Coordinates of C-alpha atoms in Angstrom, one line a residue:
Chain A
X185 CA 0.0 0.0 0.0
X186 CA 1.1 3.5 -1.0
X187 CA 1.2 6.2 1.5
X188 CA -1.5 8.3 -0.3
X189 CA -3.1 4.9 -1.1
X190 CA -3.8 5.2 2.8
X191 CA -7.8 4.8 2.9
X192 CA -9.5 7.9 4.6
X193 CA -13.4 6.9 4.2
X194 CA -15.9 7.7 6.9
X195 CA -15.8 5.1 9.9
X196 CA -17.1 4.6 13.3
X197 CA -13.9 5.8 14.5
X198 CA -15.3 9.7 13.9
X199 CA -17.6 9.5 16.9
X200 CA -14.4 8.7 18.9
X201 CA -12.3 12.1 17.1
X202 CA -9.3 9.2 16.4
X203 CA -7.7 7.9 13.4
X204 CA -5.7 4.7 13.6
X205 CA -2.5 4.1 12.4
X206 CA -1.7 2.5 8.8
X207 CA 2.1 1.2 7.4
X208 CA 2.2 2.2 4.1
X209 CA 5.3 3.0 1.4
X210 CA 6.7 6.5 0.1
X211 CA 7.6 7.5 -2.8
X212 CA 10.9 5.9 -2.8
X213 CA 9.5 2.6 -1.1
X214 CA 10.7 3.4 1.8
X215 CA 8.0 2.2 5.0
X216 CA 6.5 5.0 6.6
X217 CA 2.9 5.5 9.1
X218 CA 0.0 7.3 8.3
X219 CA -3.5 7.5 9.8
X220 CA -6.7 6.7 8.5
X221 CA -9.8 8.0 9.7
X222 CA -11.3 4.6 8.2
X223 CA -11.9 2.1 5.6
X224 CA -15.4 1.3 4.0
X225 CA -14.8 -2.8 3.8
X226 CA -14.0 -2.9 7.6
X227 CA -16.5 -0.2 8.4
X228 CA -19.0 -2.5 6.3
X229 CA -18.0 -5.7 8.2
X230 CA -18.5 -3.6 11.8
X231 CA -21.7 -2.1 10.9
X232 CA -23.0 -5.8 10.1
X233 CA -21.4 -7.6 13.2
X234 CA -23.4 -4.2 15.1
X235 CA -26.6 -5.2 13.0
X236 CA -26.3 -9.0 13.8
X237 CA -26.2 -7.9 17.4
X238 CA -29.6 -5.7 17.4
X239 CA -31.0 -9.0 15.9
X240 CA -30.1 -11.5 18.8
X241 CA -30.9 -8.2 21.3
X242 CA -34.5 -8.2 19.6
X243 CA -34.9 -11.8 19.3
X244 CA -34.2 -12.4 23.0
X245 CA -36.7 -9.4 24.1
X246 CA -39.0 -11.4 21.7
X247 CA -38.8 -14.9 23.3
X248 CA -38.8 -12.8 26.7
X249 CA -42.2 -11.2 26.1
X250 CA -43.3 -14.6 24.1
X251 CA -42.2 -16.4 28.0
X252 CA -39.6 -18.3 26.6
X253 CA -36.7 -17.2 28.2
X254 CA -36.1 -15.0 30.8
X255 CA -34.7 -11.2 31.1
X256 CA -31.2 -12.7 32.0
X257 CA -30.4 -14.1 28.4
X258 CA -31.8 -10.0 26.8
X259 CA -29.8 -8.2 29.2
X260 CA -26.5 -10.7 28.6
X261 CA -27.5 -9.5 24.5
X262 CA -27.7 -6.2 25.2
X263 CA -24.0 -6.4 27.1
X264 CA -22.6 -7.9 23.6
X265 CA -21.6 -11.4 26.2
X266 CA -22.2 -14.9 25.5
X267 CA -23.4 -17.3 28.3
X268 CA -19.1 -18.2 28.7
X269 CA -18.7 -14.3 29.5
X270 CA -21.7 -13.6 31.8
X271 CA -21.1 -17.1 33.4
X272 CA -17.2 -15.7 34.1
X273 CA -18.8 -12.2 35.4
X274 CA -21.3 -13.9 37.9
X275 CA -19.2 -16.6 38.9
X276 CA -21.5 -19.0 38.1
X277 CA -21.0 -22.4 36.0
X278 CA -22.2 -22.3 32.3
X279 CA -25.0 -24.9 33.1
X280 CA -26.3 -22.7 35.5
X281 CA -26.7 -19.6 33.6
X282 CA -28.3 -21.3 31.1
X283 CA -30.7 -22.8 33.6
X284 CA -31.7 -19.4 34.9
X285 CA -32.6 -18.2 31.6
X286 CA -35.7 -20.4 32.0
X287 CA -38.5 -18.0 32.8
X288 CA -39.7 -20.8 35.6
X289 CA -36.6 -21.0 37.1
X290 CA -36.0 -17.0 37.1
X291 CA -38.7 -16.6 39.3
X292 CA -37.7 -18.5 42.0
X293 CA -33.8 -17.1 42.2
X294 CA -32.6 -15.6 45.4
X295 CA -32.5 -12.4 46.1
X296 CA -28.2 -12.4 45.8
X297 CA -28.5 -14.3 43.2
X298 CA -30.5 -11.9 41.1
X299 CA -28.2 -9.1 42.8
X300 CA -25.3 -10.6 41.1
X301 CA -27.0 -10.4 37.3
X302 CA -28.0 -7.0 38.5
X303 CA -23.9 -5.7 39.0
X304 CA -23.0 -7.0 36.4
X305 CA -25.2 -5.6 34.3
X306 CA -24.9 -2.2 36.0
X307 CA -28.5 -2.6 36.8
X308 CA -31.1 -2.5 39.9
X309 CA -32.9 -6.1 40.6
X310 CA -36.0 -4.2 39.5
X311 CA -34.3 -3.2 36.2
X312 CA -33.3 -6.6 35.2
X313 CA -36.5 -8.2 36.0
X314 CA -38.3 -5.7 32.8
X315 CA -37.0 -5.2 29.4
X316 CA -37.0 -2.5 27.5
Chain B
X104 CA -0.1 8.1 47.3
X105 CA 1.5 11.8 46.8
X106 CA -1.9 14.2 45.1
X107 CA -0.1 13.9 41.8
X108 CA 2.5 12.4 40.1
X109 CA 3.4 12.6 36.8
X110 CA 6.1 10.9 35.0
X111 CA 8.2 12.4 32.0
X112 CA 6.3 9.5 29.5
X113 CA 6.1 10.4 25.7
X114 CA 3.2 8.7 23.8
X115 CA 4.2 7.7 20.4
X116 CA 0.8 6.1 18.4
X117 CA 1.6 2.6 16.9
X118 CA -0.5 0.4 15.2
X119 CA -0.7 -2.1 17.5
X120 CA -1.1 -2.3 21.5
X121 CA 1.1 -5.0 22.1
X122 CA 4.4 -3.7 20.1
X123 CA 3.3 0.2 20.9
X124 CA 3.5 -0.8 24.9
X125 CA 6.9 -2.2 24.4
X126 CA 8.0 0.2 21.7
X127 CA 6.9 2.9 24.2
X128 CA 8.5 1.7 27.1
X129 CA 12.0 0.6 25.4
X130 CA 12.0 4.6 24.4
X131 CA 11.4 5.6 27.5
X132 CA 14.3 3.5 29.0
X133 CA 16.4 5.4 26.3
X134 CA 16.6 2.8 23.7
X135 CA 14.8 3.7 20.4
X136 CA 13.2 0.5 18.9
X137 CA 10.4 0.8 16.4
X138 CA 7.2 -0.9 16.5
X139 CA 7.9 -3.4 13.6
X140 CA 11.4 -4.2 15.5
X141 CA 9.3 -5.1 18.4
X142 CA 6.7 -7.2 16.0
X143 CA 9.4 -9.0 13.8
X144 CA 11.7 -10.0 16.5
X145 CA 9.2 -11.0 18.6
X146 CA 7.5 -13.1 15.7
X147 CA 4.5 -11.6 15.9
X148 CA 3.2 -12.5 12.3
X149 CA 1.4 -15.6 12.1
X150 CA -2.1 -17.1 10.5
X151 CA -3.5 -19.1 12.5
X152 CA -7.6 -21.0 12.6
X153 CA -8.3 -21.5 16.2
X154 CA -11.2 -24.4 15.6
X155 CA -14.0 -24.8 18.2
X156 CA -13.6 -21.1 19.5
X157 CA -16.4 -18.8 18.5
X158 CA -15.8 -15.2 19.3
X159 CA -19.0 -13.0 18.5
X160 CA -20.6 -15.8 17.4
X161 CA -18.1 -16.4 14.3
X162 CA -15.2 -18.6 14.1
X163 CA -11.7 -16.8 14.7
X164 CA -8.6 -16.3 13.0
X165 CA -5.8 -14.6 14.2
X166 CA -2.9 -12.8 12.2
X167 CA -0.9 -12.5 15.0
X168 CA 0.7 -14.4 17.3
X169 CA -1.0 -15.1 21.1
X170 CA -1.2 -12.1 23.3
X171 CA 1.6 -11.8 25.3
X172 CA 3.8 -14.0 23.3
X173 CA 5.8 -11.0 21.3
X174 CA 6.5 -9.8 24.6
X175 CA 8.0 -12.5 26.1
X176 CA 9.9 -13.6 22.9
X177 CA 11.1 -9.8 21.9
X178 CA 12.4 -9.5 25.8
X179 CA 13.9 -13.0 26.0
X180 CA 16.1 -12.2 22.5
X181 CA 17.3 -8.8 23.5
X182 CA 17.8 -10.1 26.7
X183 CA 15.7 -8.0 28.5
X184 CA 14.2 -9.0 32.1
X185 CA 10.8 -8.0 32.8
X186 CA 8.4 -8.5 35.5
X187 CA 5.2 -9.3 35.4
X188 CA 2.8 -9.8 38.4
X189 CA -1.0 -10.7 38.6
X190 CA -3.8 -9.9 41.1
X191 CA -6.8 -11.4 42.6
X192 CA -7.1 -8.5 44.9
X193 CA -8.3 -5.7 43.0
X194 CA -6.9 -3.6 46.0
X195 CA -3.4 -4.7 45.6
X196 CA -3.5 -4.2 42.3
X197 CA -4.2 -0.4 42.7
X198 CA -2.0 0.2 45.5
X199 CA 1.4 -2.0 43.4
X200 CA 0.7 0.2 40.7
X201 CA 0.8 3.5 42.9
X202 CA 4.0 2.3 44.2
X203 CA 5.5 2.0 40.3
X204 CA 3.9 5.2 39.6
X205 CA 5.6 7.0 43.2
X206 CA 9.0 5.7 41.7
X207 CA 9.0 6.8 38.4
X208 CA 8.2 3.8 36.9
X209 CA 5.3 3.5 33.5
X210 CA 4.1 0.2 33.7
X211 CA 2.1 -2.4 31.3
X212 CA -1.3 -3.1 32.0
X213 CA -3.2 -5.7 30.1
X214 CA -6.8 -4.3 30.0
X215 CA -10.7 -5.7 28.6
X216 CA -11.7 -3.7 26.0
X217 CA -15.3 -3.6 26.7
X218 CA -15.3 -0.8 29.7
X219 CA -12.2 1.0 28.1
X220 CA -15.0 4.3 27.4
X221 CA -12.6 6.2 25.2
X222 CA -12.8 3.4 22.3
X223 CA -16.2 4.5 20.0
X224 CA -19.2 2.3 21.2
X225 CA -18.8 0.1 18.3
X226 CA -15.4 -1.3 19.4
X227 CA -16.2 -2.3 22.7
X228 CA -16.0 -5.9 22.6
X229 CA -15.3 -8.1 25.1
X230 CA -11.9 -8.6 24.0
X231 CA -9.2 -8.9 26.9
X232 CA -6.2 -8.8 25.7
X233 CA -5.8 -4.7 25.3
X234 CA -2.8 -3.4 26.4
X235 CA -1.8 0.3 27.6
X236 CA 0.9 2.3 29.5
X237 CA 0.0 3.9 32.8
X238 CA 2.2 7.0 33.5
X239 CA 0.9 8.9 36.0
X240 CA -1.9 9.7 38.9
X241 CA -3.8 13.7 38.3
X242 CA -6.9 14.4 40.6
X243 CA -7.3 11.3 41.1
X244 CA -7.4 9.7 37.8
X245 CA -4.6 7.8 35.7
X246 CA -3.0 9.2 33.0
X247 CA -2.8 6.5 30.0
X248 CA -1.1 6.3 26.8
X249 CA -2.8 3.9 25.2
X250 CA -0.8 3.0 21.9
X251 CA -3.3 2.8 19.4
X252 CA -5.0 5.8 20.4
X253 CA -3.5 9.4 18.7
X254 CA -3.2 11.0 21.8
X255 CA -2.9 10.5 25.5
X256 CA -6.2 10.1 27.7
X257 CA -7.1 9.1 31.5
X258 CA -9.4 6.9 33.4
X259 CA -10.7 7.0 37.2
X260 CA -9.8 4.5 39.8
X261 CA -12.9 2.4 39.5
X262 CA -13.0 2.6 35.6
X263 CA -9.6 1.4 35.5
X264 CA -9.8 -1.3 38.3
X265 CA -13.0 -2.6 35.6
X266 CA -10.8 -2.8 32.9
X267 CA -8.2 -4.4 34.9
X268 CA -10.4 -6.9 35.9
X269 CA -12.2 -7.9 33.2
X270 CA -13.8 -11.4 33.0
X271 CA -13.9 -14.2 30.0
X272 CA -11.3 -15.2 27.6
X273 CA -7.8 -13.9 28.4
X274 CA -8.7 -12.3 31.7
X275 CA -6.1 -9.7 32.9
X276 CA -6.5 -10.3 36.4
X277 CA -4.6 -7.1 37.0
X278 CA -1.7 -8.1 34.6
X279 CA 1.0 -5.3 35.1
X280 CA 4.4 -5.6 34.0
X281 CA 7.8 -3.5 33.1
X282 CA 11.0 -4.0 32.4
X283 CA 13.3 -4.4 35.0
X284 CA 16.9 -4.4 33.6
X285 CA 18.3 -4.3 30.6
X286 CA 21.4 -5.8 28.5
X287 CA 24.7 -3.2 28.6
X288 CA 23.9 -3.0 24.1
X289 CA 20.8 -3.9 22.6
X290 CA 22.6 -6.6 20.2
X291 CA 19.8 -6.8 17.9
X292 CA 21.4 -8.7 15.1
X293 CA 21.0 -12.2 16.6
X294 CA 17.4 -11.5 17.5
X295 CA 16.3 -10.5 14.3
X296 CA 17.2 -13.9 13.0
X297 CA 15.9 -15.8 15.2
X298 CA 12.6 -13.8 15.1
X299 CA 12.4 -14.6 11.4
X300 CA 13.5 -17.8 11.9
X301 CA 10.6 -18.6 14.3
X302 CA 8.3 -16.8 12.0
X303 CA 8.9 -18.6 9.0
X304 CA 8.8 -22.0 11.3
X305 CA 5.3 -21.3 12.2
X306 CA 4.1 -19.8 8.8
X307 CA 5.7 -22.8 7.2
X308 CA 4.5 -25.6 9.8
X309 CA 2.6 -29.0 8.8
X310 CA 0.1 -28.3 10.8
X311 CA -3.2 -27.3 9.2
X312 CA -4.8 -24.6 11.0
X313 CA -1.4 -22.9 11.3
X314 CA 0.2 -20.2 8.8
X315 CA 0.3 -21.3 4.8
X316 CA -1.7 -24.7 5.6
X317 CA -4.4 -22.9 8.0
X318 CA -5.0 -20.2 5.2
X319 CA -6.0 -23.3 2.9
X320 CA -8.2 -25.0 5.6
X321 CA -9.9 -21.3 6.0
X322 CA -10.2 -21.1 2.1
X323 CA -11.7 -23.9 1.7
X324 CA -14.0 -23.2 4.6
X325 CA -15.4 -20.4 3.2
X326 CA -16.3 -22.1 -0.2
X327 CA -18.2 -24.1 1.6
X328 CA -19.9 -21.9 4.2
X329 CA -23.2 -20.4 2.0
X330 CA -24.3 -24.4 1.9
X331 CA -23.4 -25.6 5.0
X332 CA -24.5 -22.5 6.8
X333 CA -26.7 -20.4 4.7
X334 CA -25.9 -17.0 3.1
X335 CA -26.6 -14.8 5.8
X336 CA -24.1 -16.6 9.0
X337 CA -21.8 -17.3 6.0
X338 CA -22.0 -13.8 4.9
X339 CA -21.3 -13.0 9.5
X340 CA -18.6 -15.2 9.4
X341 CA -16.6 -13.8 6.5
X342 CA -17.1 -10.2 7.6
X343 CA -15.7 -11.3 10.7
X344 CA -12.4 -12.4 8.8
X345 CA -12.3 -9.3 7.3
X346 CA -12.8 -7.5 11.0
X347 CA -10.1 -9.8 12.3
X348 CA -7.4 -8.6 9.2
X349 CA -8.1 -5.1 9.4
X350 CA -9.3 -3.9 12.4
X351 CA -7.6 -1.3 14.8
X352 CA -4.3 -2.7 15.2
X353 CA -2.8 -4.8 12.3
X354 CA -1.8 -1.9 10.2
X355 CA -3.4 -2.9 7.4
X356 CA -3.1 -6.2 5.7
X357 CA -3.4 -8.3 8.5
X358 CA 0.3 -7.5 10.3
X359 CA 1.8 -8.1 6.6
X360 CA 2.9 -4.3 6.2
X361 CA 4.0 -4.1 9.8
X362 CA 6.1 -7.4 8.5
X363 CA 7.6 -5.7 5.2
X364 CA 8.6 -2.6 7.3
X365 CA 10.3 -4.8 9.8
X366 CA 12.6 -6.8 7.1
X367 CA 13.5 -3.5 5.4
X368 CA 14.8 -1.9 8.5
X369 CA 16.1 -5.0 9.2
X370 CA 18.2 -5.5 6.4
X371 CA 19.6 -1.7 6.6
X372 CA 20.3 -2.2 9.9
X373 CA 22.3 -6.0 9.3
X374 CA 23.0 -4.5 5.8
X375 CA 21.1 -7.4 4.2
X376 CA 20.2 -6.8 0.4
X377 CA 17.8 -9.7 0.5
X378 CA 15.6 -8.8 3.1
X379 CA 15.5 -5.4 1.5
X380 CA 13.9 -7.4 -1.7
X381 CA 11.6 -9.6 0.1
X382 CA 10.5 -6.5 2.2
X383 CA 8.9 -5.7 -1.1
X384 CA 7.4 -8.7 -2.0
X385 CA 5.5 -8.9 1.4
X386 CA 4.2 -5.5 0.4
X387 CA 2.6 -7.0 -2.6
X388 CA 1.2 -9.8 -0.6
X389 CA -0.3 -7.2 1.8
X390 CA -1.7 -5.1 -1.4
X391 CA -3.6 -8.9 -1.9
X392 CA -4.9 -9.0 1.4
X393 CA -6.1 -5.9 1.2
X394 CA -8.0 -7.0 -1.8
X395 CA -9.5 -10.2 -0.7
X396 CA -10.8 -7.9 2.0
X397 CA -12.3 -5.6 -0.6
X398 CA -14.1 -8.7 -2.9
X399 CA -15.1 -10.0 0.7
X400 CA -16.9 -6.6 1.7
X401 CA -18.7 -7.1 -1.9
X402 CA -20.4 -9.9 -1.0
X403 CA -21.2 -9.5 2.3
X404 CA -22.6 -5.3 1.9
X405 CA -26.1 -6.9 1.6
X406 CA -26.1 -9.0 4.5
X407 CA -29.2 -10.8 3.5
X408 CA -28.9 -11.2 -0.3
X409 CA -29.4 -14.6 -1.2
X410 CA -29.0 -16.2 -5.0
X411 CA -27.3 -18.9 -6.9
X412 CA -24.6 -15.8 -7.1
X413 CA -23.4 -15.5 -4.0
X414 CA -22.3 -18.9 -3.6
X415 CA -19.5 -18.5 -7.0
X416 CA -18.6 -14.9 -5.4
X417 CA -17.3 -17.0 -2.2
X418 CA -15.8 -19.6 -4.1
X419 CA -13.8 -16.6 -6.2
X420 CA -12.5 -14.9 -2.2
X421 CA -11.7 -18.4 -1.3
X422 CA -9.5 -18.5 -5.0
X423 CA -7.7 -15.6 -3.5
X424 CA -7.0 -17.2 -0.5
X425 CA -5.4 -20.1 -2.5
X426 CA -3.2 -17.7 -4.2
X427 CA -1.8 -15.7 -1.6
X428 CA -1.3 -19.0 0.3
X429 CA 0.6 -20.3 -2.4
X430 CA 2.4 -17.1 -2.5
X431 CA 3.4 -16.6 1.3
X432 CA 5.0 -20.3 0.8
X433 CA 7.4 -19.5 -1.7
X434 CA 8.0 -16.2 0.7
X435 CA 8.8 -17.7 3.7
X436 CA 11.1 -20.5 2.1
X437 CA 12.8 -17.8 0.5
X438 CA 13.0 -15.8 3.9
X439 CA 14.4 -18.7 5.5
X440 CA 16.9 -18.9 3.0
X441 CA 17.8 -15.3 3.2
X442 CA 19.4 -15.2 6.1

C-alpha cells in the first residue's frame, strides 16, 4: 500500500475524534505510518457484526415477552456477552446460567443471586427483572 | 499516594497495543526500537484458525501471534528482564501500581476492552487482551497512553480497576508488568534472526490450522460456508475475517505491512540486500490482502442477499486465498533462506 493509497473513508472511529495508524510505502519505497480515519470494507464488516447484534438483542426481548426465556439471556445480549462471559462475570458455571434463563426458574432465584445479574449488568434487581 | 505524580512519559501512536507498549517503554528506558522491531523480533506474524472457539458468534482467525507472546519472545532475545505480576485483589492491584507510579516507573497493564470508554461504542467488545501504559496519577485519575489511540487520555480509579479486571477469555487479572533491567547493548542482530527464523517456522509448519496450511483450511472453509450455513451466518462469518485482518491494530493487511517494514529496517540495519527485496514482496502480498478484503466486503454489503450468485462470489474470495497461500509459501522458504 502507498502512502496516499492510505484509505480515509468515513468510519465509526469519527464519533471517537481518532484515526488509527496504517504502514504504508513513500515515494521511494521506503515504509512509513499514516492515519486513516477509516476504511469502507471494515467499516461495512463492523456495521454488520453491530446489526447481527440488534438481531439476537430483539430476538431475546422477543422470546422474553413470548415467556420463553427469561430477562437474564436479553440483558446478557444487550451487554454484547455470550453465556461463557456472563457465566465468568457472575461466577456461576455455564450450566447454570443457562438454567436461569428459564422464565420458571427466574422466578424463583434468590435475592443475591438476582443481585449478582444486577452488578453485572450495572442494573437495579427491578431493572433486570423488565426489558426495555 | 502523593496528590499527583506525573512521569516524564512520551506517547508515540503505533498500530498495535502490544508492540506500541513495548515500543513505548524501550523509548522511555532510552533505547529507540520501532514498533515493527518489536513485531518481527518477537514473531509476531502468524495465521493461525483456532477451531472450536467462536468469538462473536463467528469462528476466529488470528494474524498474530498469542497475546503476550511478542513480549516475552522480543524480551527474552534482546535479553531483556521483565516483570510481570498478577492480582486477585483488585486492591493490591491499585496500590502495586501506585507504588511504580511513586518511583517513576510506567508500567504495562493488560486491559478488557469492553469498559475502556474512550474506544467508540462500536469497538467495545469483550476482547481482553488490550494493552496500555499507565504513567501517571492527576486528581485522582490515571493518566494512560494507550498506543493505538493518537493522543494520551485518562481513566478513574474504579474505571480502571474494571478494565483491569475484566472477565472471560484472556482475563487480565490485573496483569501489570515493566521492564526491570536491561542488556549493557541492545545486540539486535541475533534476535532479528531468530525472530524470522521462528516466524517462518510457524508460517511454514505442517500443521493445518497454522500459517500457509491454516490459510487453505480457512479457504476452503469459506467455499463451503453459504451451503453448510446459509448465506446470511456465511456472509457473518466472513465479515468477521475481514474485521479480524483489518481492524484497529494490524496496520493494514493483517500484520503483513508491519512485517515488510520490519525486514526492510532490518536488512539496513544488518545490511542485508535480501531482506530489503523480500521487504517488497510482502508489500505486494499485503496489497492482496487488502484485496481479498475488498471482494469480501462485496459480498457481504447486503447481509441478507441470497442467490445462486453468491455462492460462486465466495468460491472466487476463497480463490484468492489459495493464491496468496501459495504465495506466502514460496515467501517464507525464500525468507528462510535469506538469512
Amino acid at each position: 500500500m502507498k502512502k496516499e493509497e492510505v484509505p480515509q473513508d468515513k468510519s465509526n472511529l469519527e464519533s471517537a475524534n481518532f484515526r488509527e495508524l496504517c504502514y504504508a510505502i513513500d515515494e521511494n519505497g521506503e515504509y512509513t505510518t499514516a492515519n486513516s480515519t477509516g476504511w469502507e470494507p471494515k467499516t461495512v464488516a463492523l456495521n454488520n457484526a453491530i446489526d447481527e447484534i440488534n438481531d439476537r438483542i430483539e430476538d431475546a426481548k422477543k422470546r422474553v415477552l413470548e415467556g420463553k426465556t427469561s430477562p437474564i439471556e436479553y440483558h446478557m445480549e444487550l451487554h454484547k456477552m455470550d453465556v461463557g462471559i456472563l457465566a465468568s462475570y457472575v461466577g456461576l458455571w455455564q450450566w447454570r446460567v443457562k438454567r436461569h434463563f428459564k422464565p420458571s426458574v427466574f422466578k424463583k432465584l434468590k435475592m443475591n443471586t438476582l443481585q449478582k445479574y444486577a452488578e453485572v449488568f450495572e442494573i437495579s434487581v427491578d431493572e433486570l427483572k423488565t426489558i426495555k | 499516594m502523593k496528590e499527583e505524580t506525573i512521569i516524564n512519559f512520551t506517547h508515540h501512536q503505533t498500530a498495535h497495543c502490544e508492540n506500541g507498549v513495548v515500543s513505548n517503554l524501550m523509548k522511555h528506558n532510552g533505547f529507540s526500537v520501532s514498533e515493527p522491531m518489536v513485531f518481527g523480533i518477537g514473531s509476531g506474524l502468524l495465521f493461525c484458525y483456532i477451531p472450536f472457539l467462536k468469538v462473536n458468534h463467528a469462528p476466529v482467525i488470528t494474524y498474530r501471534a498469542m497475546p503476550g507472546h511478542i513480549f516475552k519472545k522480543f524480551a527474552k532475545r534482546t535479553g531483556i528482564k521483565m516483570k510481570r505480576e498478577k492480582f486477585s485483589n483488585p486492591k493490591e492491584a491499585q496500590s502495586k501500581l501506585d507504588e511504580n507510579l511513586e518511583r517513576n516507573n510506567p508500567v504495562g497493564l493488560q486491559v478488557g476492552v469492553y469498559n475502556l470508554l474512550y474506544f467508540p461504542d462500536e469497538y467495545r467488545f469483550h476482547f481482553n487482551a488490550h494493552n496500555m501504559v499507565v504513567y501517571g496519577k492527576q486528581d485522582g485519575r490515571y493518566l494512560i497512553s494507550d498506543p493505538v489511540m493518537e493522543e494520551v487520555t485518562s481513566l478513574s480509579e474504579k474505571e480502571l480497576e474494571k478494565v483491569r479486571f475484566a472477565k472471560g477469555a484472556f482475563a487480565p487479572k490485573g496483569h501489570m508488568y515493566y521492564p526491570i533491567s536491561f542488556p549493557e547493548k541492545l545486540e539486535l542482530e541475533k534476535a532479528i534472526v531468530s525472530g524470522i527464523k521462528d516466524t517462518c517456522k510457524t508460517m511454514l509448519a505442517p500443521i493445518p490450522i497454522v500459517g500457509v496450511k491454516g490459510i487453505k483450511t480457512i479457504a476452503n472453509l469459506i467455499r463451503k460456508w453459504p451451503k453448510k450455513k446459509g448465506i446470511k451466518t456465511a456472509n457473518h462469518y466472513l465479515g468477521q475475517v475481514v474485521r479480524m485482518q483489518e481492524e484497529i491494530g494490524t496496520g493494514g493487511g493483517g500484520f503483513r505491512y508491519i512485517y515488510a517494514a520490519f525486514l526492510q529496517e532490518s536488512g539496513k540495519l544488518i545490511g542485508n540486500e535480501k531482506l530489503i527485496e523480500l521487504a517488497k514482496e510482502m508489500t505486494e502480498i499485503g496489497d492482496l490482502w487488502r484485496d481479498f478484503a475488498v471482494e469480501a466486503s462485496r459480498i457481504y454489503k447486503n447481509r441478507s442477499r441470497n442467490d445462486a450468485g453468491q455462492s460462486e462470489n465466495y468460491n472466487q474470495v476463497a480463490n484468492q486465498l489459495d493464491h496468496i497461500a501459495d504465495l506466502e509459501k514460496v515467501f517464507f522458504k525464500k525468507l528462510k533462506k535469506a538469512i
